[in-house]
Tab-separated table of C-alpha atoms in Angstrom:
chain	number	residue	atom	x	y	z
A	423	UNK	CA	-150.223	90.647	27.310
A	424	UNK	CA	-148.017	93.594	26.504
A	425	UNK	CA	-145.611	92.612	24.224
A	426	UNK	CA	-141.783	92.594	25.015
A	427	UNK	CA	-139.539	95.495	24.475
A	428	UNK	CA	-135.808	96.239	24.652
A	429	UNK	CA	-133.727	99.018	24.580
A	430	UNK	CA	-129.766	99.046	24.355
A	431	UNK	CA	-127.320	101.518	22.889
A	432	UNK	CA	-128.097	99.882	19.470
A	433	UNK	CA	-131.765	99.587	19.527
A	434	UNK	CA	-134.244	102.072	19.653
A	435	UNK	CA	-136.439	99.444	21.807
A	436	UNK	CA	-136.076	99.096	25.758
A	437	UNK	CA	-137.685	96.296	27.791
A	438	UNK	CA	-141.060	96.823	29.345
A	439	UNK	CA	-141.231	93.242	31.341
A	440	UNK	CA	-139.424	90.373	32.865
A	441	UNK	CA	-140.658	88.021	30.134
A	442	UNK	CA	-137.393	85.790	28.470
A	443	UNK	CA	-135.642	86.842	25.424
A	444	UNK	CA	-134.447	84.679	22.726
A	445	UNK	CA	-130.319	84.276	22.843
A	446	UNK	CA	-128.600	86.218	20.103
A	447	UNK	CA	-125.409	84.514	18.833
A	448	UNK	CA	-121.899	84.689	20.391
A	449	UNK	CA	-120.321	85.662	17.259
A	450	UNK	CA	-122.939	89.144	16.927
A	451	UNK	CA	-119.687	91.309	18.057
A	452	UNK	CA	-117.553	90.267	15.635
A	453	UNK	CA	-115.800	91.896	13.443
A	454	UNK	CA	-113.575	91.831	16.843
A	455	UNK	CA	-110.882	94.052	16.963
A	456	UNK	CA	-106.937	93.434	17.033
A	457	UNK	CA	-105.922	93.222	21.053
A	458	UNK	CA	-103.595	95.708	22.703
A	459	UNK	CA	-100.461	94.145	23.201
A	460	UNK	CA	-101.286	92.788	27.068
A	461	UNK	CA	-103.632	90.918	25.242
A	462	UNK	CA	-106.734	93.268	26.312
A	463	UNK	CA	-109.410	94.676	24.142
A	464	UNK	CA	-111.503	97.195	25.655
A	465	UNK	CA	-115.597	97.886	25.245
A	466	UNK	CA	-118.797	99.167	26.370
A	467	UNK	CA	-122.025	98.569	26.589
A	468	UNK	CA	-125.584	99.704	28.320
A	469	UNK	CA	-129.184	98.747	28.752
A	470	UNK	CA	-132.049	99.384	30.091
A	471	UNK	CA	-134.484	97.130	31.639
A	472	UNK	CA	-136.025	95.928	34.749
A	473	UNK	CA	-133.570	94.365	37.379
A	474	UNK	CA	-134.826	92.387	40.155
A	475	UNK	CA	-132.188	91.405	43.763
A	476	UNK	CA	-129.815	93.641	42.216
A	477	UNK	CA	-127.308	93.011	45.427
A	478	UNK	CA	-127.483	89.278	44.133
A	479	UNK	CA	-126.985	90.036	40.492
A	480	UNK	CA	-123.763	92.572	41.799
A	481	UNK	CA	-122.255	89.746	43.550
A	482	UNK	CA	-123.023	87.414	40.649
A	483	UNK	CA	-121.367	89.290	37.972
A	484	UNK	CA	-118.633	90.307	40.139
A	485	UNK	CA	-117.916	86.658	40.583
A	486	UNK	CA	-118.527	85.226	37.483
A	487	UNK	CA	-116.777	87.962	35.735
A	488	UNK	CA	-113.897	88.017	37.349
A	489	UNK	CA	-113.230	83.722	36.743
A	490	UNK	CA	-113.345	85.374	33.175
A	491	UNK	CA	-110.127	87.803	33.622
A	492	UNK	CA	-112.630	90.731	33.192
A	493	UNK	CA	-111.635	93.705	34.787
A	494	UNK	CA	-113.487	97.257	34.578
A	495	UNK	CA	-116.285	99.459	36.005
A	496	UNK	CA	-120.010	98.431	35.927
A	497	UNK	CA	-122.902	99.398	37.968
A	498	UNK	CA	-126.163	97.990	38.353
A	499	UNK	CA	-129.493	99.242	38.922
A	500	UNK	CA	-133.175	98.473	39.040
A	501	UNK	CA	-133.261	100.380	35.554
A	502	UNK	CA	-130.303	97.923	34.075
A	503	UNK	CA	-126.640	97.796	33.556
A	504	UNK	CA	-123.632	100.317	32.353
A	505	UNK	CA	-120.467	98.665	32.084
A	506	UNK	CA	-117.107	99.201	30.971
A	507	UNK	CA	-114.658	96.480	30.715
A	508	UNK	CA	-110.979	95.153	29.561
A	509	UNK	CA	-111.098	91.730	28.490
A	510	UNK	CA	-108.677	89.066	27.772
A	511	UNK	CA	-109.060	89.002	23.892
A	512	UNK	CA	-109.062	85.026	24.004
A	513	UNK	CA	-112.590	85.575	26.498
A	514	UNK	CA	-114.559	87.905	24.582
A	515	UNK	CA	-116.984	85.219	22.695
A	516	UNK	CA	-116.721	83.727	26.757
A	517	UNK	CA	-118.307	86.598	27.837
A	518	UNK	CA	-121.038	87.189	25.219
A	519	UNK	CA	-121.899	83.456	25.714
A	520	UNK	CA	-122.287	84.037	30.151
A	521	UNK	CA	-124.446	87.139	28.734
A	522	UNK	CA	-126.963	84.726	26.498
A	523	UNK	CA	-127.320	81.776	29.139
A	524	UNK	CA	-127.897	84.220	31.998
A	525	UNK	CA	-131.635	84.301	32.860
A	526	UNK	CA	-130.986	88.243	33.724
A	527	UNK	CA	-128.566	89.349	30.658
A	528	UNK	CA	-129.995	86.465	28.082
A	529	UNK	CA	-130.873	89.069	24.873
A	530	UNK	CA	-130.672	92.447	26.901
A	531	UNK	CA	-126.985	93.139	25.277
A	532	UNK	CA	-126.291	94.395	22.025
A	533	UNK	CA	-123.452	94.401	20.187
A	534	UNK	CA	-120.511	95.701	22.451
A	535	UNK	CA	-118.844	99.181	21.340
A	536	UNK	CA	-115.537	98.722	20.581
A	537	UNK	CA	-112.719	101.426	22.072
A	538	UNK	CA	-110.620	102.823	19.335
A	539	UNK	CA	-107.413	101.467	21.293
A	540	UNK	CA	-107.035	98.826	23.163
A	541	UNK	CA	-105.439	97.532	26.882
A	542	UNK	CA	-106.215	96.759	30.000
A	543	UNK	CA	-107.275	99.846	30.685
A	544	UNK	CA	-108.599	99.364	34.477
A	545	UNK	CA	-106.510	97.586	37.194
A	546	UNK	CA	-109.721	95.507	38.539
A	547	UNK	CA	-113.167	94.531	38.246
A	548	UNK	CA	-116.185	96.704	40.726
A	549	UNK	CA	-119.326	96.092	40.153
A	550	UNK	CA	-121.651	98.580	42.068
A	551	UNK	CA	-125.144	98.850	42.828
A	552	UNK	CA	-125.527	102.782	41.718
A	553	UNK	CA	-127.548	104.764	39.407
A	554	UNK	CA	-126.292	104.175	35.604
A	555	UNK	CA	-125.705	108.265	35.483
A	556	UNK	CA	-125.634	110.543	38.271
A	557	UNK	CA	-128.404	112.893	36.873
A	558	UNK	CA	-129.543	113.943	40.701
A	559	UNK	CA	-132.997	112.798	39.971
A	560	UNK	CA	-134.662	109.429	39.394
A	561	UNK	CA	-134.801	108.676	36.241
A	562	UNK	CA	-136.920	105.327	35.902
A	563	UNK	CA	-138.024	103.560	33.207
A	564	UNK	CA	-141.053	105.089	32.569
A	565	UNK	CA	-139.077	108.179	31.540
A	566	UNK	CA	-136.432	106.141	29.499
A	567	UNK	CA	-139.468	105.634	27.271
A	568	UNK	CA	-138.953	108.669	25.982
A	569	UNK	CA	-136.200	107.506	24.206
A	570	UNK	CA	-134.877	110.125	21.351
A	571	UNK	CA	-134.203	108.934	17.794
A	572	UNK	CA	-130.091	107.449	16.982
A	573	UNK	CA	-128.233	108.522	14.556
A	574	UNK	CA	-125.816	106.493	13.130
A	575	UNK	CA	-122.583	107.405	12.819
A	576	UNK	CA	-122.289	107.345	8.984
A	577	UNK	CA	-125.276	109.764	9.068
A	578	UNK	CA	-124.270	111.919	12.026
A	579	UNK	CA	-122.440	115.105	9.250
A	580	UNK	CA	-125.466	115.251	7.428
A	581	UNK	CA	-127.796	116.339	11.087
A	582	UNK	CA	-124.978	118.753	12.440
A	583	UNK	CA	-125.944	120.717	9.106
A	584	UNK	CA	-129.461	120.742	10.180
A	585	UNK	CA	-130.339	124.667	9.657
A	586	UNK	CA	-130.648	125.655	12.969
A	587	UNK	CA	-130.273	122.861	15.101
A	588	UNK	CA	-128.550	122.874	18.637
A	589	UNK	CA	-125.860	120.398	19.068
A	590	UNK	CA	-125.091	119.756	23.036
A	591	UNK	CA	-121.967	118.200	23.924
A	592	UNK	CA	-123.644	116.044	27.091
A	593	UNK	CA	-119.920	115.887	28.663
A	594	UNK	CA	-117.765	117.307	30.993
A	595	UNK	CA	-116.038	120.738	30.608
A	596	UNK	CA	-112.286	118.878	31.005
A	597	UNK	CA	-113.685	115.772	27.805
A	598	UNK	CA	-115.196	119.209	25.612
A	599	UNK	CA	-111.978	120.669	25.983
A	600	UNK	CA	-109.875	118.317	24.292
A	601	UNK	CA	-112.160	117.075	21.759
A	602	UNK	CA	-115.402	117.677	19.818
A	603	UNK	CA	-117.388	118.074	17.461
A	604	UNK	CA	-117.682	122.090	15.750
A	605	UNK	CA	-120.315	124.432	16.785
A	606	UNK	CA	-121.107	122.108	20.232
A	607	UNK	CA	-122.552	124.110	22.702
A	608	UNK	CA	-120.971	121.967	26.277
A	609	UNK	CA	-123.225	123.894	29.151
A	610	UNK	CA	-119.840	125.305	31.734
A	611	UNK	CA	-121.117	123.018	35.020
A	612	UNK	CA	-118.890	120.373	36.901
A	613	UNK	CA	-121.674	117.522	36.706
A	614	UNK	CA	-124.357	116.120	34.825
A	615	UNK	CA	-126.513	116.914	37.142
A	616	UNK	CA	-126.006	120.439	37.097
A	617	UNK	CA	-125.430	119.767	32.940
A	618	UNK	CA	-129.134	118.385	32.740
A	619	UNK	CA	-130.703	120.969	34.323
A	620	UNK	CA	-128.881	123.727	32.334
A	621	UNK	CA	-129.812	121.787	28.875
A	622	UNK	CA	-133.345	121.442	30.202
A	623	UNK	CA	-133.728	125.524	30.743
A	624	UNK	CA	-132.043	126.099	27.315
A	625	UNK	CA	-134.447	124.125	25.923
A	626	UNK	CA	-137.634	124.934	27.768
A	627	UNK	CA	-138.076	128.378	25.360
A	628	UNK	CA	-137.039	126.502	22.108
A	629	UNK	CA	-140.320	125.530	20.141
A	630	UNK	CA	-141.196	122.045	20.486
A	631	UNK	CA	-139.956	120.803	16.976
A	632	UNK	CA	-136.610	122.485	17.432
A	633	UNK	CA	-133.545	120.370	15.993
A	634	UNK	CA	-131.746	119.392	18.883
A	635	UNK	CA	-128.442	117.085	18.602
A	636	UNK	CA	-126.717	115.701	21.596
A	637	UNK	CA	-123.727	113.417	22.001
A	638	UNK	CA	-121.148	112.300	24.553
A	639	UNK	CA	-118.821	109.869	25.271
A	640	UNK	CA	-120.393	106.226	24.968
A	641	UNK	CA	-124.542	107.117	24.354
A	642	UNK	CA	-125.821	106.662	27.655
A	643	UNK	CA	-125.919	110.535	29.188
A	644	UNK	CA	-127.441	111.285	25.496
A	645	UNK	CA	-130.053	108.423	25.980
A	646	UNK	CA	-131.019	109.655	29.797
A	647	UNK	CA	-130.927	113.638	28.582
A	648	UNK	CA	-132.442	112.558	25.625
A	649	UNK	CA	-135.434	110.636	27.318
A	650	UNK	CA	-135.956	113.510	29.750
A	651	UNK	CA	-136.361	116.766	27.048
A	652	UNK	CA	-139.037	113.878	25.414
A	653	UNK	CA	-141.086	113.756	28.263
A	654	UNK	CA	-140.487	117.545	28.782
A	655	UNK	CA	-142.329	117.850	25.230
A	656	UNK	CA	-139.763	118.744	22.633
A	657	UNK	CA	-140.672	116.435	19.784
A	658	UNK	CA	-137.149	116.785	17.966
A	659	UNK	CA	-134.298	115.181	19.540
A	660	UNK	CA	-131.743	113.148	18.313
A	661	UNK	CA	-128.839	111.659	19.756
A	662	UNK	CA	-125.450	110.087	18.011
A	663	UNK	CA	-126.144	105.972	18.591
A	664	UNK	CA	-123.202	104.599	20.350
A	665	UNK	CA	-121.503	107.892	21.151
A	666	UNK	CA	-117.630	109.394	20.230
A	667	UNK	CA	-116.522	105.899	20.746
A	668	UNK	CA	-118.288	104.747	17.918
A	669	UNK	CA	-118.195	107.715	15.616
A	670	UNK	CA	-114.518	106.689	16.101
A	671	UNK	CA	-114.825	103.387	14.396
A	672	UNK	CA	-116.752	105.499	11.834
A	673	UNK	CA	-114.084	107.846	11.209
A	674	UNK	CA	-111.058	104.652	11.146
A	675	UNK	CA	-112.951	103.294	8.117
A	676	UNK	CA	-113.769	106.580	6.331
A	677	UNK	CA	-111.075	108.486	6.898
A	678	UNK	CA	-113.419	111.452	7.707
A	679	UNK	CA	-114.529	113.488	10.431
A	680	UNK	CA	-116.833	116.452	12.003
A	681	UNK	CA	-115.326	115.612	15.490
A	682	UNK	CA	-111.677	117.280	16.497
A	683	UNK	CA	-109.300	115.824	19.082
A	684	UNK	CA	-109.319	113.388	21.671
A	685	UNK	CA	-112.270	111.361	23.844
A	686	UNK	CA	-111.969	111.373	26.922
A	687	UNK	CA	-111.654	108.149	27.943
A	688	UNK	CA	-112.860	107.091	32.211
A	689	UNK	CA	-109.913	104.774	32.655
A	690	UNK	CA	-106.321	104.867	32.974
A	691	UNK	CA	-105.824	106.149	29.148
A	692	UNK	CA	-107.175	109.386	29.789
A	693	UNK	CA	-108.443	109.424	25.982
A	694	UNK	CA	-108.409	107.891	22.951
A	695	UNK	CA	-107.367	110.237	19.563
A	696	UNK	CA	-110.384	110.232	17.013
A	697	UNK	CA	-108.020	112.782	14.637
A	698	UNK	CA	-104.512	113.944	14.816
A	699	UNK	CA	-105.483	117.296	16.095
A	700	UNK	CA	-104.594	118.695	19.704
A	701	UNK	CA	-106.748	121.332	20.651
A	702	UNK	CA	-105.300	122.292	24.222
A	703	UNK	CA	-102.424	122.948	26.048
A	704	UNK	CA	-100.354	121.834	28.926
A	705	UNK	CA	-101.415	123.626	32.310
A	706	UNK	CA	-98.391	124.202	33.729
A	707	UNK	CA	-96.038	125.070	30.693
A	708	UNK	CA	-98.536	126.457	27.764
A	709	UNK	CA	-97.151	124.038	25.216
A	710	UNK	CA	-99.608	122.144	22.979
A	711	UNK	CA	-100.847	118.882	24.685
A	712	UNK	CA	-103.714	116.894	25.104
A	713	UNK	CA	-103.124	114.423	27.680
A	714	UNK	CA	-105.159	114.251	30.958
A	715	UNK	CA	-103.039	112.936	33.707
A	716	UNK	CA	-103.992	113.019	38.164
A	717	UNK	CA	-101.601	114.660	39.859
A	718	UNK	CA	-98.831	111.461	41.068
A	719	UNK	CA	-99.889	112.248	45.174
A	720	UNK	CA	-103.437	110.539	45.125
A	721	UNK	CA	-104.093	112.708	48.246
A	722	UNK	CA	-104.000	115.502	45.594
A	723	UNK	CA	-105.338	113.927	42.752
A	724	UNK	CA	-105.647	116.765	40.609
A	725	UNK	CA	-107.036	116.347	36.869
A	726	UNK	CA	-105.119	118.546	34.313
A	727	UNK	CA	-103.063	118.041	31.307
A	728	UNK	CA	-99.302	118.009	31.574
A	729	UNK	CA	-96.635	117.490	28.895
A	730	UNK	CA	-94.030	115.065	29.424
A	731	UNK	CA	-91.047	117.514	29.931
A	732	UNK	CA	-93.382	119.015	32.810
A	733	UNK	CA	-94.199	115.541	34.078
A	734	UNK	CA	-90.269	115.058	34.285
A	735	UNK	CA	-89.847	118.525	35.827
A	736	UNK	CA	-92.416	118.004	38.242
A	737	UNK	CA	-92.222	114.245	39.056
A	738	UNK	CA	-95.902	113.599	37.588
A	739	UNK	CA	-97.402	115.997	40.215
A	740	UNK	CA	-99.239	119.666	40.503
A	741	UNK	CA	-96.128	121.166	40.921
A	742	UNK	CA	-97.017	121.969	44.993
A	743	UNK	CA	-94.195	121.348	46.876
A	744	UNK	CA	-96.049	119.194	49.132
A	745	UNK	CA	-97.351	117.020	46.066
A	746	UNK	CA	-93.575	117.068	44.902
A	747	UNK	CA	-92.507	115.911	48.049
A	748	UNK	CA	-95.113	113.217	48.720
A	749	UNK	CA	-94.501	111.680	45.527
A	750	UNK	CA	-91.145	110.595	46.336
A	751	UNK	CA	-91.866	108.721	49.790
A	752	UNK	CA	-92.635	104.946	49.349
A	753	UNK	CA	-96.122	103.657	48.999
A	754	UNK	CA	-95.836	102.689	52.769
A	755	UNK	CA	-95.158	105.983	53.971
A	756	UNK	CA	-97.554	107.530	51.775
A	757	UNK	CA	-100.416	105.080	53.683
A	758	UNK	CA	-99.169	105.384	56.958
A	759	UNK	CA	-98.991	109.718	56.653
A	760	UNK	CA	-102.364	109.972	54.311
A	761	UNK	CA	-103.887	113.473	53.903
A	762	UNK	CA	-107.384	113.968	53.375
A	763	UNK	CA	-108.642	115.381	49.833
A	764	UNK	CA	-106.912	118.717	48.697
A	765	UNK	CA	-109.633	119.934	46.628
A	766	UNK	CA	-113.179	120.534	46.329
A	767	UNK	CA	-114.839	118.875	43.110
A	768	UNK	CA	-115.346	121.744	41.576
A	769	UNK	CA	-111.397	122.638	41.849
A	770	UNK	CA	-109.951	119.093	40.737
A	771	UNK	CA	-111.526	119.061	37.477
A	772	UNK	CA	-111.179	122.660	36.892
A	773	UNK	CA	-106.964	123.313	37.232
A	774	UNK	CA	-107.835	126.637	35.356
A	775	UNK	CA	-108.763	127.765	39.046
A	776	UNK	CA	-105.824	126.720	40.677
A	777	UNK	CA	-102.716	126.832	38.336
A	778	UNK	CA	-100.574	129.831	38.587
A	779	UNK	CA	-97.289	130.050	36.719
A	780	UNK	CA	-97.342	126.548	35.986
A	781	UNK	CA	-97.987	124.963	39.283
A	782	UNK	CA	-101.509	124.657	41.331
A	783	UNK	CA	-101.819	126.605	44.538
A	784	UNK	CA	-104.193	125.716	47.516
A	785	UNK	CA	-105.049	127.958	50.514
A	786	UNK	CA	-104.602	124.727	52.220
A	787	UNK	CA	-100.719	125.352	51.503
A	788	UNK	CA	-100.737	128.822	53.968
């Protein structure tokens, strides 16, 4: 019989069959960090392995989770689980105890990576049946056996002086420019999609023992990316285990760091600081800032960074009159007289498109 093996964001192993897994002890997370002051802490975690009914496992999680307090994002495929959670700090060994007696979960979950700050950072619990990453292909687990080799974070200065290595920044163009790490090369596309393909024809003419580094925000665009240059051939890719987030931790015990700025953070924080430093400015004014906010009429929705005397100025919005106005009507009226998007994709993450003297124009507007 084959024998059984697992891969997680802190493993270099990933599970080949359905065969059961020995329970790993509900105090493995610990040290646990302090709670925000809701109560909260916030954490990650990934893995991938074979799911079976994944419509029942949605709606079992979903409603065993939420008896829990849990709230957050995690979708479920037949490849495994990516989740992101706030959990009531008095739950957390509760939850990593549900993880070992579940039949599907039982020893597929490693150590949870802790945020750097902590809330509830999402207003409720979805669990969806999606891919883990939108990479545009299928990406099963036959080519997630092409893992690449982790770094930890204690070692990750040491490979970014690799003599001619590439480092990718696996992001987005809007997390890159707030944070990251010096000398990243973050390919100028609006998904990962588009992101793997680019990194896959930067690669193709590299020789196959070329250094190449990658890293993103929590490890699991690095492990998919990772997995696919593998089976493309390159022999030489290595990815930072656990992500920002956890070169974060690294850098709160050391005191030291390679990266620059914020993470971007896929919750209501907007980002986490890793160092001190901002590296961008606010959109509509030009002052130094580095916090992400969505334009205040959800119609609108626009991602860009605004500084709080703009937010003032502007009522949290764009700065269109329309948003401006909008903004102000109750939640009621904003239901009952809903518009439908404002922007292509490609526009709302990109407000150096459609910002013009400090406030975002649309042809929509004429």
């Amino acid at each position: 019989m084959e024998p059984v093996r697992r891969y997680t964001a802190h493993s270099s192993l990933y599970l080949r069959t359905n065969a059961d897994l020995p329970a790993q002890l509900p105090t493995m997370d610990a040290p646990y960090p302090s709670p925000g002051p809701d109560g909260f802490v916030t954490l990650s975690f990934y893995s991938f392995f074979s799911i079976h009914s994944i419509q029942t496992v949605r709606s079992h999680v979903q409603s065993q989770w939420e008896i829990l307090g849990i709230v957050g994002r995690v979708y479920v495929s037949e490849e495994g689980v990516n989740a992101q959670l706030s959990v009531p700090f008095a739950k957390i060994v509760h939850l990593r105890e549900w993880l070992e007696q579940d039949s599907v979960f039982r020893g597929r979950i490693s150590k949870f990576n802790w945020a750097l700050e902590h809330s509830q950072a999402f207003k409720a619990l979805h669990v969806r049946v999606r891919p883990l990453v939108a990479a545009g292909v299928q990406v099963g687990l036959d080519v997630l056996a092409h893992e690449p080799e982790y770094v930890e974070p204690c070692d990750w200065a040491q490979e970014l002086d690799t003599p001619n290595a590439l480092v990718l920044d696996m992001r987005n163009t809007y997390e890159y420019r707030v944070g990251r790490f010096d000398n990243a090369v973050c390919p100028d596309v609006d998904t990962f999609r588009e992101e793997l393909d680019q990194v896959r024809t930067m690669c193709a003419t590299r020789p196959r023992d070329s250094p190449i580094l990658m890293y993103c925000t929590g490890g699991i665009r690095c492990s998919v990316a990772g997995a696919v240059l593998r089976r493309d051939g390159l022999t030489n890719v290595k990815t930072l285990r656990g992500g920002v987030i956890a070169y974060g931790q690294h850098v709160r015990k050391t005191g030291k760091s390679r990266f620059r700025g914020k993470n971007f953070t896929f919750d209501k924080r907007r980002g986490e600081p890793v160092t001190s430093e901002i590296l961008s400015k606010c959109d509509q004014c030009g002052n130094e800032c580095d916090t992400f906010v969505n334009c205040a009429h959800t119609s609108c929705n626009l991602l860009f960074i605004q500084c709080t005397k703009c937010a003032e100025k502007h009522i949290g919005t764009c700065g269109r009159s329309l948003c401006v106005e909008r903004a102000q009507m109750s939640h009621e009226e904003r239901v009952k007289h809903k518009l439908p998007p404002q922007w292509s994709h490609r526009e709302r993450v990109r407000p150096e498109l459609v910002f013009r003297d400090g406030v975002a124009h649309n042809p929509l507007d004429n």
